[in-house]
Amino acid sequence: MPGLRKRSVNLAGHATSVALEPEFWAVLETMAKDRRISLAALIAELDTKRGESLLASFCRLSALAFVQQKAAGGKKRKAETA
């Protein structure tokens, strides 16, 4: 697995950077596209929901939840058509 990739984001008027593995960035980009918002807007939204969690950790968990939800939805659709 390649190393971390940093991206700069502006959160609540403050510049910061988030370092994640490329695979997580790819999922976050898909999440943003699915919701028709920018990646920056998605990260800003996640920032408001993370509570005391570290932003990078919360981004990873959100990406994981998204992938799991998509997988569960696919299994449900297969069962409905069988």
PDB file of N, CA and C in Angstrom:
ATOM      1  N   MET A   1       0.856  -1.183   0.000  1.00  0.00           N
ATOM      2  CA  MET A   1       0.000   0.000   0.000  1.00  0.00           C
ATOM      3  C   MET A   1       0.896   1.238   0.000  1.00  0.00           C
ATOM      4  N   PRO A   2       0.644   2.147  -0.919  1.00  0.00           N
ATOM      5  CA  PRO A   2       1.461   3.363  -0.962  1.00  0.00           C
ATOM      6  C   PRO A   2       1.310   4.190   0.307  1.00  0.00           C
ATOM      7  N   GLY A   3       2.191   5.156   0.458  1.00  0.00           N
ATOM      8  CA  GLY A   3       2.173   6.011   1.633  1.00  0.00           C
ATOM      9  C   GLY A   3       1.004   6.977   1.657  1.00  0.00           C
ATOM     10  N   LEU A   4       1.023   7.808   2.658  1.00  0.00           N
ATOM     11  CA  LEU A   4      -0.028   8.795   2.845  1.00  0.00           C
ATOM     12  C   LEU A   4       0.056   9.901   1.802  1.00  0.00           C
ATOM     13  N   ARG A   5      -1.082  10.430   1.445  1.00  0.00           N
ATOM     14  CA  ARG A   5      -1.152  11.572   0.535  1.00  0.00           C
ATOM     15  C   ARG A   5      -1.848  12.708   1.274  1.00  0.00           C
ATOM     16  N   LYS A   6      -1.198  13.857   1.309  1.00  0.00           N
ATOM     17  CA  LYS A   6      -1.761  15.017   2.000  1.00  0.00           C
ATOM     18  C   LYS A   6      -2.545  15.890   1.036  1.00  0.00           C
ATOM     19  N   ARG A   7      -3.641  16.427   1.559  1.00  0.00           N
ATOM     20  CA  ARG A   7      -4.424  17.414   0.804  1.00  0.00           C
ATOM     21  C   ARG A   7      -4.712  18.572   1.739  1.00  0.00           C
ATOM     22  N   SER A   8      -4.649  19.749   1.198  1.00  0.00           N
ATOM     23  CA  SER A   8      -4.961  20.954   1.970  1.00  0.00           C
ATOM     24  C   SER A   8      -6.446  21.239   1.869  1.00  0.00           C
ATOM     25  N   VAL A   9      -7.032  21.608   3.003  1.00  0.00           N
ATOM     26  CA  VAL A   9      -8.453  21.970   3.037  1.00  0.00           C
ATOM     27  C   VAL A   9      -8.620  23.191   3.931  1.00  0.00           C
ATOM     28  N   ASN A  10      -9.682  23.909   3.699  1.00  0.00           N
ATOM     29  CA  ASN A  10     -10.004  25.075   4.510  1.00  0.00           C
ATOM     30  C   ASN A  10     -11.231  24.727   5.345  1.00  0.00           C
ATOM     31  N   LEU A  11     -11.058  24.659   6.656  1.00  0.00           N
ATOM     32  CA  LEU A  11     -12.137  24.280   7.557  1.00  0.00           C
ATOM     33  C   LEU A  11     -12.452  25.435   8.490  1.00  0.00           C
ATOM     34  N   ALA A  12     -13.660  25.921   8.383  1.00  0.00           N
ATOM     35  CA  ALA A  12     -14.116  27.031   9.231  1.00  0.00           C
ATOM     36  C   ALA A  12     -13.141  28.209   9.168  1.00  0.00           C
ATOM     37  N   GLY A  13     -12.650  28.483   7.955  1.00  0.00           N
ATOM     38  CA  GLY A  13     -11.764  29.617   7.761  1.00  0.00           C
ATOM     39  C   GLY A  13     -10.313  29.372   8.108  1.00  0.00           C
ATOM     40  N   HIS A  14      -9.969  28.145   8.455  1.00  0.00           N
ATOM     41  CA  HIS A  14      -8.587  27.823   8.821  1.00  0.00           C
ATOM     42  C   HIS A  14      -8.024  26.784   7.859  1.00  0.00           C
ATOM     43  N   ALA A  15      -6.861  27.072   7.330  1.00  0.00           N
ATOM     44  CA  ALA A  15      -6.197  26.125   6.438  1.00  0.00           C
ATOM     45  C   ALA A  15      -5.597  24.996   7.266  1.00  0.00           C
ATOM     46  N   THR A  16      -5.797  23.778   6.796  1.00  0.00           N
ATOM     47  CA  THR A  16      -5.214  22.602   7.443  1.00  0.00           C
ATOM     48  C   THR A  16      -4.947  21.566   6.367  1.00  0.00           C
ATOM     49  N   SER A  17      -4.306  20.503   6.730  1.00  0.00           N
ATOM     50  CA  SER A  17      -4.090  19.427   5.766  1.00  0.00           C
ATOM     51  C   SER A  17      -4.517  18.108   6.400  1.00  0.00           C
ATOM     52  N   VAL A  18      -4.927  17.198   5.533  1.00  0.00           N
ATOM     53  CA  VAL A  18      -5.353  15.871   5.958  1.00  0.00           C
ATOM     54  C   VAL A  18      -4.499  14.878   5.189  1.00  0.00           C
ATOM     55  N   ALA A  19      -3.924  13.928   5.905  1.00  0.00           N
ATOM     56  CA  ALA A  19      -3.095  12.902   5.282  1.00  0.00           C
ATOM     57  C   ALA A  19      -3.813  11.558   5.375  1.00  0.00           C
ATOM     58  N   LEU A  20      -4.099  10.978   4.215  1.00  0.00           N
ATOM     59  CA  LEU A  20      -4.774   9.682   4.135  1.00  0.00           C
ATOM     60  C   LEU A  20      -4.120   8.840   3.046  1.00  0.00           C
ATOM     61  N   GLU A  21      -4.343   7.550   3.119  1.00  0.00           N
ATOM     62  CA  GLU A  21      -3.902   6.650   2.082  1.00  0.00           C
ATOM     63  C   GLU A  21      -4.721   6.930   0.815  1.00  0.00           C
ATOM     64  N   PRO A  22      -4.125   6.739  -0.360  1.00  0.00           N
ATOM     65  CA  PRO A  22      -4.837   7.011  -1.621  1.00  0.00           C
ATOM     66  C   PRO A  22      -6.168   6.270  -1.741  1.00  0.00           C
ATOM     67  N   GLU A  23      -6.238   5.071  -1.191  1.00  0.00           N
ATOM     68  CA  GLU A  23      -7.485   4.300  -1.264  1.00  0.00           C
ATOM     69  C   GLU A  23      -8.624   5.005  -0.532  1.00  0.00           C
ATOM     70  N   PHE A  24      -8.323   5.631   0.592  1.00  0.00           N
ATOM     71  CA  PHE A  24      -9.354   6.366   1.330  1.00  0.00           C
ATOM     72  C   PHE A  24      -9.752   7.632   0.582  1.00  0.00           C
ATOM     73  N   TRP A  25      -8.776   8.313  -0.029  1.00  0.00           N
ATOM     74  CA  TRP A  25      -9.109   9.494  -0.826  1.00  0.00           C
ATOM     75  C   TRP A  25     -10.045   9.105  -1.957  1.00  0.00           C
ATOM     76  N   ALA A  26      -9.802   7.951  -2.582  1.00  0.00           N
ATOM     77  CA  ALA A  26     -10.657   7.508  -3.693  1.00  0.00           C
ATOM     78  C   ALA A  26     -12.093   7.288  -3.225  1.00  0.00           C
ATOM     79  N   VAL A  27     -12.268   6.687  -2.054  1.00  0.00           N
ATOM     80  CA  VAL A  27     -13.621   6.466  -1.531  1.00  0.00           C
ATOM     81  C   VAL A  27     -14.275   7.800  -1.188  1.00  0.00           C
ATOM     82  N   LEU A  28     -13.532   8.703  -0.573  1.00  0.00           N
ATOM     83  CA  LEU A  28     -14.092  10.014  -0.232  1.00  0.00           C
ATOM     84  C   LEU A  28     -14.501  10.777  -1.493  1.00  0.00           C
ATOM     85  N   GLU A  29     -13.716  10.664  -2.544  1.00  0.00           N
ATOM     86  CA  GLU A  29     -14.075  11.313  -3.808  1.00  0.00           C
ATOM     87  C   GLU A  29     -15.370  10.720  -4.364  1.00  0.00           C
ATOM     88  N   THR A  30     -15.541   9.412  -4.253  1.00  0.00           N
ATOM     89  CA  THR A  30     -16.780   8.765  -4.692  1.00  0.00           C
ATOM     90  C   THR A  30     -17.958   9.231  -3.852  1.00  0.00           C
ATOM     91  N   MET A  31     -17.746   9.328  -2.550  1.00  0.00           N
ATOM     92  CA  MET A  31     -18.802   9.828  -1.660  1.00  0.00           C
ATOM     93  C   MET A  31     -19.246  11.224  -2.091  1.00  0.00           C
ATOM     94  N   ALA A  32     -18.272  12.083  -2.345  1.00  0.00           N
ATOM     95  CA  ALA A  32     -18.585  13.459  -2.743  1.00  0.00           C
ATOM     96  C   ALA A  32     -19.332  13.476  -4.079  1.00  0.00           C
ATOM     97  N   LYS A  33     -18.898  12.675  -5.033  1.00  0.00           N
ATOM     98  CA  LYS A  33     -19.572  12.618  -6.340  1.00  0.00           C
ATOM     99  C   LYS A  33     -20.996  12.111  -6.197  1.00  0.00           C
ATOM    100  N   ASP A  34     -21.182  11.083  -5.380  1.00  0.00           N
ATOM    101  CA  ASP A  34     -22.525  10.538  -5.161  1.00  0.00           C
ATOM    102  C   ASP A  34     -23.468  11.591  -4.590  1.00  0.00           C
ATOM    103  N   ARG A  35     -22.930  12.463  -3.761  1.00  0.00           N
ATOM    104  CA  ARG A  35     -23.745  13.497  -3.115  1.00  0.00           C
ATOM    105  C   ARG A  35     -23.761  14.800  -3.900  1.00  0.00           C
ATOM    106  N   ARG A  36     -23.000  14.822  -4.995  1.00  0.00           N
ATOM    107  CA  ARG A  36     -22.896  16.007  -5.862  1.00  0.00           C
ATOM    108  C   ARG A  36     -22.403  17.237  -5.106  1.00  0.00           C
ATOM    109  N   ILE A  37     -21.362  17.002  -4.302  1.00  0.00           N
ATOM    110  CA  ILE A  37     -20.684  18.096  -3.609  1.00  0.00           C
ATOM    111  C   ILE A  37     -19.194  17.948  -3.857  1.00  0.00           C
ATOM    112  N   SER A  38     -18.457  18.991  -3.585  1.00  0.00           N
ATOM    113  CA  SER A  38     -17.008  18.922  -3.758  1.00  0.00           C
ATOM    114  C   SER A  38     -16.383  18.101  -2.629  1.00  0.00           C
ATOM    115  N   LEU A  39     -15.189  17.618  -2.881  1.00  0.00           N
ATOM    116  CA  LEU A  39     -14.454  16.900  -1.843  1.00  0.00           C
ATOM    117  C   LEU A  39     -14.230  17.809  -0.639  1.00  0.00           C
ATOM    118  N   ALA A  40     -13.925  19.075  -0.899  1.00  0.00           N
ATOM    119  CA  ALA A  40     -13.715  20.035   0.190  1.00  0.00           C
ATOM    120  C   ALA A  40     -14.975  20.195   1.038  1.00  0.00           C
ATOM    121  N   ALA A  41     -16.128  20.235   0.383  1.00  0.00           N
ATOM    122  CA  ALA A  41     -17.393  20.354   1.122  1.00  0.00           C
ATOM    123  C   ALA A  41     -17.656  19.106   1.955  1.00  0.00           C
ATOM    124  N   LEU A  42     -17.335  17.942   1.411  1.00  0.00           N
ATOM    125  CA  LEU A  42     -17.506  16.702   2.161  1.00  0.00           C
ATOM    126  C   LEU A  42     -16.605  16.692   3.394  1.00  0.00           C
ATOM    127  N   ILE A  43     -15.344  17.052   3.226  1.00  0.00           N
ATOM    128  CA  ILE A  43     -14.407  17.073   4.358  1.00  0.00           C
ATOM    129  C   ILE A  43     -14.889  18.072   5.405  1.00  0.00           C
ATOM    130  N   ALA A  44     -15.371  19.225   4.977  1.00  0.00           N
ATOM    131  CA  ALA A  44     -15.885  20.223   5.919  1.00  0.00           C
ATOM    132  C   ALA A  44     -17.078  19.670   6.687  1.00  0.00           C
ATOM    133  N   GLU A  45     -17.954  18.942   6.003  1.00  0.00           N
ATOM    134  CA  GLU A  45     -19.107  18.344   6.670  1.00  0.00           C
ATOM    135  C   GLU A  45     -18.674  17.290   7.686  1.00  0.00           C
ATOM    136  N   LEU A  46     -17.732  16.447   7.286  1.00  0.00           N
ATOM    137  CA  LEU A  46     -17.229  15.434   8.206  1.00  0.00           C
ATOM    138  C   LEU A  46     -16.583  16.085   9.431  1.00  0.00           C
ATOM    139  N   ASP A  47     -15.901  17.191   9.196  1.00  0.00           N
ATOM    140  CA  ASP A  47     -15.264  17.912  10.307  1.00  0.00           C
ATOM    141  C   ASP A  47     -16.289  18.349  11.349  1.00  0.00           C
ATOM    142  N   THR A  48     -17.457  18.771  10.890  1.00  0.00           N
ATOM    143  CA  THR A  48     -18.480  19.231  11.835  1.00  0.00           C
ATOM    144  C   THR A  48     -19.108  18.073  12.609  1.00  0.00           C
ATOM    145  N   LYS A  49     -19.005  16.849  12.083  1.00  0.00           N
ATOM    146  CA  LYS A  49     -19.631  15.682  12.705  1.00  0.00           C
ATOM    147  C   LYS A  49     -18.680  14.848  13.553  1.00  0.00           C
ATOM    148  N   ARG A  50     -17.397  15.138  13.515  1.00  0.00           N
ATOM    149  CA  ARG A  50     -16.410  14.229  14.101  1.00  0.00           C
ATOM    150  C   ARG A  50     -16.286  14.289  15.614  1.00  0.00           C
ATOM    151  N   GLY A  51     -16.802  15.323  16.237  1.00  0.00           N
ATOM    152  CA  GLY A  51     -16.676  15.427  17.692  1.00  0.00           C
ATOM    153  C   GLY A  51     -15.225  15.524  18.110  1.00  0.00           C
ATOM    154  N   GLU A  52     -14.808  14.658  19.013  1.00  0.00           N
ATOM    155  CA  GLU A  52     -13.434  14.680  19.527  1.00  0.00           C
ATOM    156  C   GLU A  52     -12.477  13.812  18.701  1.00  0.00           C
ATOM    157  N   SER A  53     -12.998  13.113  17.710  1.00  0.00           N
ATOM    158  CA  SER A  53     -12.162  12.241  16.881  1.00  0.00           C
ATOM    159  C   SER A  53     -11.186  13.064  16.047  1.00  0.00           C
ATOM    160  N   LEU A  54     -10.065  12.479  15.728  1.00  0.00           N
ATOM    161  CA  LEU A  54      -9.130  13.104  14.794  1.00  0.00           C
ATOM    162  C   LEU A  54      -9.779  13.111  13.412  1.00  0.00           C
ATOM    163  N   LEU A  55      -9.570  14.172  12.660  1.00  0.00           N
ATOM    164  CA  LEU A  55     -10.212  14.310  11.361  1.00  0.00           C
ATOM    165  C   LEU A  55      -9.830  13.170  10.416  1.00  0.00           C
ATOM    166  N   ALA A  56      -8.546  12.832  10.342  1.00  0.00           N
ATOM    167  CA  ALA A  56      -8.126  11.760   9.437  1.00  0.00           C
ATOM    168  C   ALA A  56      -8.774  10.432   9.828  1.00  0.00           C
ATOM    169  N   SER A  57      -8.844  10.151  11.106  1.00  0.00           N
ATOM    170  CA  SER A  57      -9.477   8.911  11.566  1.00  0.00           C
ATOM    171  C   SER A  57     -10.957   8.905  11.223  1.00  0.00           C
ATOM    172  N   PHE A  58     -11.625  10.029  11.424  1.00  0.00           N
ATOM    173  CA  PHE A  58     -13.052  10.110  11.127  1.00  0.00           C
ATOM    174  C   PHE A  58     -13.300   9.965   9.628  1.00  0.00           C
ATOM    175  N   CYS A  59     -12.419  10.516   8.819  1.00  0.00           N
ATOM    176  CA  CYS A  59     -12.535  10.355   7.364  1.00  0.00           C
ATOM    177  C   CYS A  59     -12.410   8.884   6.980  1.00  0.00           C
ATOM    178  N   ARG A  60     -11.450   8.181   7.579  1.00  0.00           N
ATOM    179  CA  ARG A  60     -11.282   6.757   7.295  1.00  0.00           C
ATOM    180  C   ARG A  60     -12.531   5.970   7.702  1.00  0.00           C
ATOM    181  N   LEU A  61     -13.039   6.238   8.897  1.00  0.00           N
ATOM    182  CA  LEU A  61     -14.226   5.520   9.368  1.00  0.00           C
ATOM    183  C   LEU A  61     -15.445   5.825   8.501  1.00  0.00           C
ATOM    184  N   SER A  62     -15.567   7.056   8.058  1.00  0.00           N
ATOM    185  CA  SER A  62     -16.680   7.433   7.187  1.00  0.00           C
ATOM    186  C   SER A  62     -16.563   6.734   5.845  1.00  0.00           C
ATOM    187  N   ALA A  63     -15.360   6.640   5.312  1.00  0.00           N
ATOM    188  CA  ALA A  63     -15.134   5.938   4.046  1.00  0.00           C
ATOM    189  C   ALA A  63     -15.460   4.454   4.204  1.00  0.00           C
ATOM    190  N   LEU A  64     -15.042   3.860   5.308  1.00  0.00           N
ATOM    191  CA  LEU A  64     -15.337   2.457   5.570  1.00  0.00           C
ATOM    192  C   LEU A  64     -16.849   2.227   5.660  1.00  0.00           C
ATOM    193  N   ALA A  65     -17.542   3.072   6.386  1.00  0.00           N
ATOM    194  CA  ALA A  65     -18.994   2.948   6.520  1.00  0.00           C
ATOM    195  C   ALA A  65     -19.678   3.057   5.157  1.00  0.00           C
ATOM    196  N   PHE A  66     -19.202   3.962   4.322  1.00  0.00           N
ATOM    197  CA  PHE A  66     -19.765   4.142   2.983  1.00  0.00           C
ATOM    198  C   PHE A  66     -19.606   2.865   2.161  1.00  0.00           C
ATOM    199  N   VAL A  67     -18.411   2.288   2.182  1.00  0.00           N
ATOM    200  CA  VAL A  67     -18.144   1.068   1.422  1.00  0.00           C
ATOM    201  C   VAL A  67     -18.994  -0.082   1.955  1.00  0.00           C
ATOM    202  N   GLN A  68     -19.099  -0.200   3.269  1.00  0.00           N
ATOM    203  CA  GLN A  68     -19.915  -1.260   3.854  1.00  0.00           C
ATOM    204  C   GLN A  68     -21.385  -1.095   3.484  1.00  0.00           C
ATOM    205  N   GLN A  69     -21.858   0.138   3.499  1.00  0.00           N
ATOM    206  CA  GLN A  69     -23.250   0.412   3.145  1.00  0.00           C
ATOM    207  C   GLN A  69     -23.509   0.051   1.686  1.00  0.00           C
ATOM    208  N   LYS A  70     -22.575   0.405   0.808  1.00  0.00           N
ATOM    209  CA  LYS A  70     -22.717   0.067  -0.612  1.00  0.00           C
ATOM    210  C   LYS A  70     -22.736  -1.451  -0.801  1.00  0.00           C
ATOM    211  N   ALA A  71     -21.857  -2.152  -0.081  1.00  0.00           N
ATOM    212  CA  ALA A  71     -21.801  -3.612  -0.191  1.00  0.00           C
ATOM    213  C   ALA A  71     -23.094  -4.240   0.312  1.00  0.00           C
ATOM    214  N   ALA A  72     -23.627  -3.758   1.408  1.00  0.00           N
ATOM    215  CA  ALA A  72     -24.875  -4.288   1.955  1.00  0.00           C
ATOM    216  C   ALA A  72     -26.026  -4.020   1.002  1.00  0.00           C
ATOM    217  N   GLY A  73     -26.047  -2.860   0.383  1.00  0.00           N
ATOM    218  CA  GLY A  73     -27.083  -2.531  -0.584  1.00  0.00           C
ATOM    219  C   GLY A  73     -27.041  -3.441  -1.784  1.00  0.00           C
ATOM    220  N   GLY A  74     -25.852  -3.774  -2.233  1.00  0.00           N
ATOM    221  CA  GLY A  74     -25.693  -4.683  -3.371  1.00  0.00           C
ATOM    222  C   GLY A  74     -26.178  -6.077  -3.040  1.00  0.00           C
ATOM    223  N   LYS A  75     -25.893  -6.567  -1.833  1.00  0.00           N
ATOM    224  CA  LYS A  75     -26.350  -7.880  -1.415  1.00  0.00           C
ATOM    225  C   LYS A  75     -27.871  -7.904  -1.303  1.00  0.00           C
ATOM    226  N   LYS A  76     -28.453  -6.813  -0.809  1.00  0.00           N
ATOM    227  CA  LYS A  76     -29.906  -6.740  -0.667  1.00  0.00           C
ATOM    228  C   LYS A  76     -30.575  -6.793  -2.034  1.00  0.00           C
ATOM    229  N   ARG A  77     -30.029  -6.048  -3.000  1.00  0.00           N
ATOM    230  CA  ARG A  77     -30.605  -6.032  -4.350  1.00  0.00           C
ATOM    231  C   ARG A  77     -30.519  -7.422  -4.994  1.00  0.00           C
ATOM    232  N   LYS A  78     -29.396  -8.127  -4.781  1.00  0.00           N
ATOM    233  CA  LYS A  78     -29.249  -9.467  -5.345  1.00  0.00           C
ATOM    234  C   LYS A  78     -30.288 -10.412  -4.758  1.00  0.00           C
ATOM    235  N   ALA A  79     -30.529 -10.311  -3.464  1.00  0.00           N
ATOM    236  CA  ALA A  79     -31.511 -11.174  -2.806  1.00  0.00           C
ATOM    237  C   ALA A  79     -32.923 -10.875  -3.313  1.00  0.00           C
ATOM    238  N   GLU A  80     -33.206  -9.609  -3.578  1.00  0.00           N
ATOM    239  CA  GLU A  80     -34.539  -9.226  -4.050  1.00  0.00           C
ATOM    240  C   GLU A  80     -34.811  -9.729  -5.454  1.00  0.00           C
ATOM    241  N   THR A  81     -33.780  -9.849  -6.288  1.00  0.00           N
ATOM    242  CA  THR A  81     -33.977 -10.266  -7.670  1.00  0.00           C
ATOM    243  C   THR A  81     -33.872 -11.784  -7.835  1.00  0.00           C
ATOM    244  N   ALA A  82     -33.449 -12.480  -6.796  1.00  0.00           N
ATOM    245  CA  ALA A  82     -33.292 -13.951  -6.887  1.00  0.00           C
ATOM    246  C   ALA A  82     -34.615 -14.668  -6.770  1.00  0.00           C
TER     247      ALA A  82
END
